[in-house]
Amino acid sequence: MKVLIVDDEPLARDRLKRMLSSIGGCMVVGGAGSGEQALSAAEELSPDVVFMDVRMPGMDGLAAAQYLANLNPPPAVIFCTAYDDYAVEAFSSQAIGYLLKPIKQAELENAIMRTKRINKAQLSELQDSPFFQTEGRSHIAAKNRRGIDLVAVADIRLFQADHKYVTAYHMDGESLLDETLKELEDEFEGRFVRIHRNALVSIPHIEGLERNIDGQFFVRLQGMDIRPQVSRRHVAPLRKLLEQI
């Protein structure tokens, strides 16, 4: 069983590696200190199990696990958390592997035996738990021919759906995502606003509304030549939002 350890504390990674070395059939193939590093390591090493710290600078463990769930095959994810017993119940209720820090050897061995592959529905429910509320991911991972693009959400101006794909338009170009527009709308509520059934725009980057001779409205976005159209039903709510900014 190939194991990847993800924790922003080097001492915590070293301690867990020593504990795993005494468990037969486990081989630690790598370590990572952030969610971003975890994605690259998982692509390269194809681990069977990932021990994932929840709170890390930049991309946290929940955001990284969301991407790992899209791999084929996805690794099993065992979250490591310093939260109290009430928060642990949130993990337990989702049937997701978890370990409460400081990790004990017996609990580690049991977690290995109970490893289950995490899926998107479980992640979604877990992220909705009040114990694990965040302001959304700081970065979004998108596959490309070279591997993975990590796009800062702060750089994204527009999410636009076209058939089964969603494209994120940002300052370095555009990236195809596997997620739905509804999932992105729910996660980034308050940061992005829906202007059309197929488009979300970044609220801080809206420069204004433009109207053409046919009476159609378009959003002008900072640093972008693209002018996404506003559907009729979204014009009034968008105007009201802009008046409040």
mmCIF file with all atom_site columns, C-alpha atoms in Angstrom, residues 61-145:
data_model
loop_
_atom_site.group_PDB
_atom_site.id
_atom_site.type_symbol
_atom_site.label_atom_id
_atom_site.label_alt_id
_atom_site.label_comp_id
_atom_site.label_asym_id
_atom_site.label_entity_id
_atom_site.label_seq_id
_atom_site.pdbx_PDB_ins_code
_atom_site.Cartn_x
_atom_site.Cartn_y
_atom_site.Cartn_z
_atom_site.occupancy
_atom_site.B_iso_or_equiv
_atom_site.pdbx_formal_charge
_atom_site.auth_seq_id
_atom_site.auth_comp_id
_atom_site.auth_asym_id
_atom_site.auth_atom_id
_atom_site.pdbx_PDB_model_num
ATOM 1  C CA . GLY A 1 61  ? -6.787  19.635 2.999   1.00 0.00 ? 61  GLY A CA 1
ATOM 2  C CA . LEU A 1 62  ? -10.469 19.677 2.072   1.00 0.00 ? 62  LEU A CA 1
ATOM 3  C CA . ALA A 1 63  ? -9.769  21.540 -1.171  1.00 0.00 ? 63  ALA A CA 1
ATOM 4  C CA . ALA A 1 64  ? -6.922  19.183 -2.067  1.00 0.00 ? 64  ALA A CA 1
ATOM 5  C CA . ALA A 1 65  ? -9.101  16.146 -1.330  1.00 0.00 ? 65  ALA A CA 1
ATOM 6  C CA . GLN A 1 66  ? -11.748 17.523 -3.662  1.00 0.00 ? 66  GLN A CA 1
ATOM 7  C CA . TYR A 1 67  ? -9.268  17.353 -6.516  1.00 0.00 ? 67  TYR A CA 1
ATOM 8  C CA . LEU A 1 68  ? -7.947  13.918 -5.493  1.00 0.00 ? 68  LEU A CA 1
ATOM 9  C CA . ALA A 1 69  ? -11.501 12.573 -5.701  1.00 0.00 ? 69  ALA A CA 1
ATOM 10 C CA . ASN A 1 70  ? -11.347 13.257 -9.464  1.00 0.00 ? 70  ASN A CA 1
ATOM 11 C CA . LEU A 1 71  ? -8.298  11.082 -10.065 1.00 0.00 ? 71  LEU A CA 1
ATOM 12 C CA . ASN A 1 72  ? -8.733  7.699  -11.699 1.00 0.00 ? 72  ASN A CA 1
ATOM 13 C CA . PRO A 1 73  ? -8.486  5.752  -9.501  1.00 0.00 ? 73  PRO A CA 1
ATOM 14 C CA . PRO A 1 74  ? -8.801  8.154  -6.562  1.00 0.00 ? 74  PRO A CA 1
ATOM 15 C CA . PRO A 1 75  ? -6.694  7.466  -3.477  1.00 0.00 ? 75  PRO A CA 1
ATOM 16 C CA . ALA A 1 76  ? -8.289  6.792  -0.123  1.00 0.00 ? 76  ALA A CA 1
ATOM 17 C CA . VAL A 1 77  ? -8.051  9.923  2.035   1.00 0.00 ? 77  VAL A CA 1
ATOM 18 C CA . ILE A 1 78  ? -7.541  9.820  5.801   1.00 0.00 ? 78  ILE A CA 1
ATOM 19 C CA . PHE A 1 79  ? -7.892  13.283 7.314   1.00 0.00 ? 79  PHE A CA 1
ATOM 20 C CA . CYS A 1 80  ? -5.717  14.253 10.264  1.00 0.00 ? 80  CYS A CA 1
ATOM 21 C CA . THR A 1 81  ? -7.262  16.868 12.533  1.00 0.00 ? 81  THR A CA 1
ATOM 22 C CA . ALA A 1 82  ? -6.661  18.573 15.858  1.00 0.00 ? 82  ALA A CA 1
ATOM 23 C CA . TYR A 1 83  ? -10.375 19.394 16.252  1.00 0.00 ? 83  TYR A CA 1
ATOM 24 C CA . ASP A 1 84  ? -12.364 18.320 19.283  1.00 0.00 ? 84  ASP A CA 1
ATOM 25 C CA . ASP A 1 85  ? -14.750 15.379 19.595  1.00 0.00 ? 85  ASP A CA 1
ATOM 26 C CA . TYR A 1 86  ? -17.726 17.314 18.227  1.00 0.00 ? 86  TYR A CA 1
ATOM 27 C CA . ALA A 1 87  ? -15.912 18.045 14.999  1.00 0.00 ? 87  ALA A CA 1
ATOM 28 C CA . VAL A 1 88  ? -14.737 14.452 14.757  1.00 0.00 ? 88  VAL A CA 1
ATOM 29 C CA . GLU A 1 89  ? -18.412 13.444 14.668  1.00 0.00 ? 89  GLU A CA 1
ATOM 30 C CA . ALA A 1 90  ? -18.682 15.377 11.398  1.00 0.00 ? 90  ALA A CA 1
ATOM 31 C CA . PHE A 1 91  ? -16.027 13.123 9.915   1.00 0.00 ? 91  PHE A CA 1
ATOM 32 C CA . SER A 1 92  ? -17.515 9.996  11.424  1.00 0.00 ? 92  SER A CA 1
ATOM 33 C CA . SER A 1 93  ? -20.977 10.729 10.046  1.00 0.00 ? 93  SER A CA 1
ATOM 34 C CA . GLN A 1 94  ? -19.552 10.833 6.499   1.00 0.00 ? 94  GLN A CA 1
ATOM 35 C CA . ALA A 1 95  ? -17.844 7.434  6.805   1.00 0.00 ? 95  ALA A CA 1
ATOM 36 C CA . ILE A 1 96  ? -14.546 9.128  5.907   1.00 0.00 ? 96  ILE A CA 1
ATOM 37 C CA . GLY A 1 97  ? -11.273 8.064  7.491   1.00 0.00 ? 97  GLY A CA 1
ATOM 38 C CA . TYR A 1 98  ? -10.005 10.465 10.139  1.00 0.00 ? 98  TYR A CA 1
ATOM 39 C CA . LEU A 1 99  ? -7.405  10.608 12.886  1.00 0.00 ? 99  LEU A CA 1
ATOM 40 C CA . LEU A 1 100 ? -7.426  12.967 15.841  1.00 0.00 ? 100 LEU A CA 1
ATOM 41 C CA . LYS A 1 101 ? -4.054  14.529 16.649  1.00 0.00 ? 101 LYS A CA 1
ATOM 42 C CA . PRO A 1 102 ? -1.872  13.531 18.423  1.00 0.00 ? 102 PRO A CA 1
ATOM 43 C CA . ILE A 1 103 ? -2.187  10.302 16.461  1.00 0.00 ? 103 ILE A CA 1
ATOM 44 C CA . LYS A 1 104 ? -1.993  7.027  18.391  1.00 0.00 ? 104 LYS A CA 1
ATOM 45 C CA . GLN A 1 105 ? -0.477  3.875  16.892  1.00 0.00 ? 105 GLN A CA 1
ATOM 46 C CA . ALA A 1 106 ? -3.540  1.679  17.461  1.00 0.00 ? 106 ALA A CA 1
ATOM 47 C CA . GLU A 1 107 ? -5.858  4.263  15.877  1.00 0.00 ? 107 GLU A CA 1
ATOM 48 C CA . LEU A 1 108 ? -3.500  4.590  12.922  1.00 0.00 ? 108 LEU A CA 1
ATOM 49 C CA . GLU A 1 109 ? -3.598  0.854  12.302  1.00 0.00 ? 109 GLU A CA 1
ATOM 50 C CA . ASN A 1 110 ? -7.398  0.803  12.541  1.00 0.00 ? 110 ASN A CA 1
ATOM 51 C CA . ALA A 1 111 ? -7.680  3.707  10.101  1.00 0.00 ? 111 ALA A CA 1
ATOM 52 C CA . ILE A 1 112 ? -5.508  1.876  7.591   1.00 0.00 ? 112 ILE A CA 1
ATOM 53 C CA . MET A 1 113 ? -7.753  -1.176 7.870   1.00 0.00 ? 113 MET A CA 1
ATOM 54 C CA . ARG A 1 114 ? -10.910 0.911  7.369   1.00 0.00 ? 114 ARG A CA 1
ATOM 55 C CA . THR A 1 115 ? -9.700  3.032  4.474   1.00 0.00 ? 115 THR A CA 1
ATOM 56 C CA . LYS A 1 116 ? -12.440 3.984  2.032   1.00 0.00 ? 116 LYS A CA 1
ATOM 57 C CA . ARG A 1 117 ? -12.310 5.927  -1.174  1.00 0.00 ? 117 ARG A CA 1
ATOM 58 C CA . ILE A 1 118 ? -13.704 9.410  -0.669  1.00 0.00 ? 118 ILE A CA 1
ATOM 59 C CA . ASN A 1 119 ? -16.278 10.651 -3.160  1.00 0.00 ? 119 ASN A CA 1
ATOM 60 C CA . LYS A 1 120 ? -17.581 14.069 -4.180  1.00 0.00 ? 120 LYS A CA 1
ATOM 61 C CA . ALA A 1 121 ? -20.865 13.715 -2.314  1.00 0.00 ? 121 ALA A CA 1
ATOM 62 C CA . GLN A 1 122 ? -19.069 12.974 0.962   1.00 0.00 ? 122 GLN A CA 1
ATOM 63 C CA . LEU A 1 123 ? -16.732 15.916 0.441   1.00 0.00 ? 123 LEU A CA 1
ATOM 64 C CA . SER A 1 124 ? -19.614 18.232 -0.293  1.00 0.00 ? 124 SER A CA 1
ATOM 65 C CA . GLU A 1 125 ? -21.450 17.217 2.875   1.00 0.00 ? 125 GLU A CA 1
ATOM 66 C CA . LEU A 1 126 ? -18.300 17.521 4.949   1.00 0.00 ? 126 LEU A CA 1
ATOM 67 C CA . GLN A 1 127 ? -17.561 21.008 3.630   1.00 0.00 ? 127 GLN A CA 1
ATOM 68 C CA . ASP A 1 128 ? -21.087 22.045 4.623   1.00 0.00 ? 128 ASP A CA 1
ATOM 69 C CA . SER A 1 129 ? -20.423 21.088 8.244   1.00 0.00 ? 129 SER A CA 1
ATOM 70 C CA . PRO A 1 130 ? -20.272 24.176 10.517  1.00 0.00 ? 130 PRO A CA 1
ATOM 71 C CA . PHE A 1 131 ? -17.048 22.818 11.997  1.00 0.00 ? 131 PHE A CA 1
ATOM 72 C CA . PHE A 1 132 ? -15.236 23.049 8.686   1.00 0.00 ? 132 PHE A CA 1
ATOM 73 C CA . GLN A 1 133 ? -16.595 26.210 7.141   1.00 0.00 ? 133 GLN A CA 1
ATOM 74 C CA . THR A 1 134 ? -14.065 28.075 5.012   1.00 0.00 ? 134 THR A CA 1
ATOM 75 C CA . GLU A 1 135 ? -14.323 30.959 2.587   1.00 0.00 ? 135 GLU A CA 1
ATOM 76 C CA . GLY A 1 136 ? -13.782 28.565 -0.275  1.00 0.00 ? 136 GLY A CA 1
ATOM 77 C CA . ARG A 1 137 ? -10.585 27.430 -1.880  1.00 0.00 ? 137 ARG A CA 1
ATOM 78 C CA . SER A 1 138 ? -7.760  29.831 -2.516  1.00 0.00 ? 138 SER A CA 1
ATOM 79 C CA . HIS A 1 139 ? -6.837  27.924 -5.697  1.00 0.00 ? 139 HIS A CA 1
ATOM 80 C CA . ILE A 1 140 ? -8.643  25.757 -8.218  1.00 0.00 ? 140 ILE A CA 1
ATOM 81 C CA . ALA A 1 141 ? -6.931  22.786 -9.830  1.00 0.00 ? 141 ALA A CA 1
ATOM 82 C CA . ALA A 1 142 ? -7.442  22.127 -13.526 1.00 0.00 ? 142 ALA A CA 1
ATOM 83 C CA . LYS A 1 143 ? -5.959  19.363 -15.636 1.00 0.00 ? 143 LYS A CA 1
ATOM 84 C CA . ASN A 1 144 ? -4.008  20.100 -18.780 1.00 0.00 ? 144 ASN A CA 1
ATOM 85 C CA . ARG A 1 145 ? -1.735  18.184 -21.134 1.00 0.00 ? 145 ARG A CA 1
#
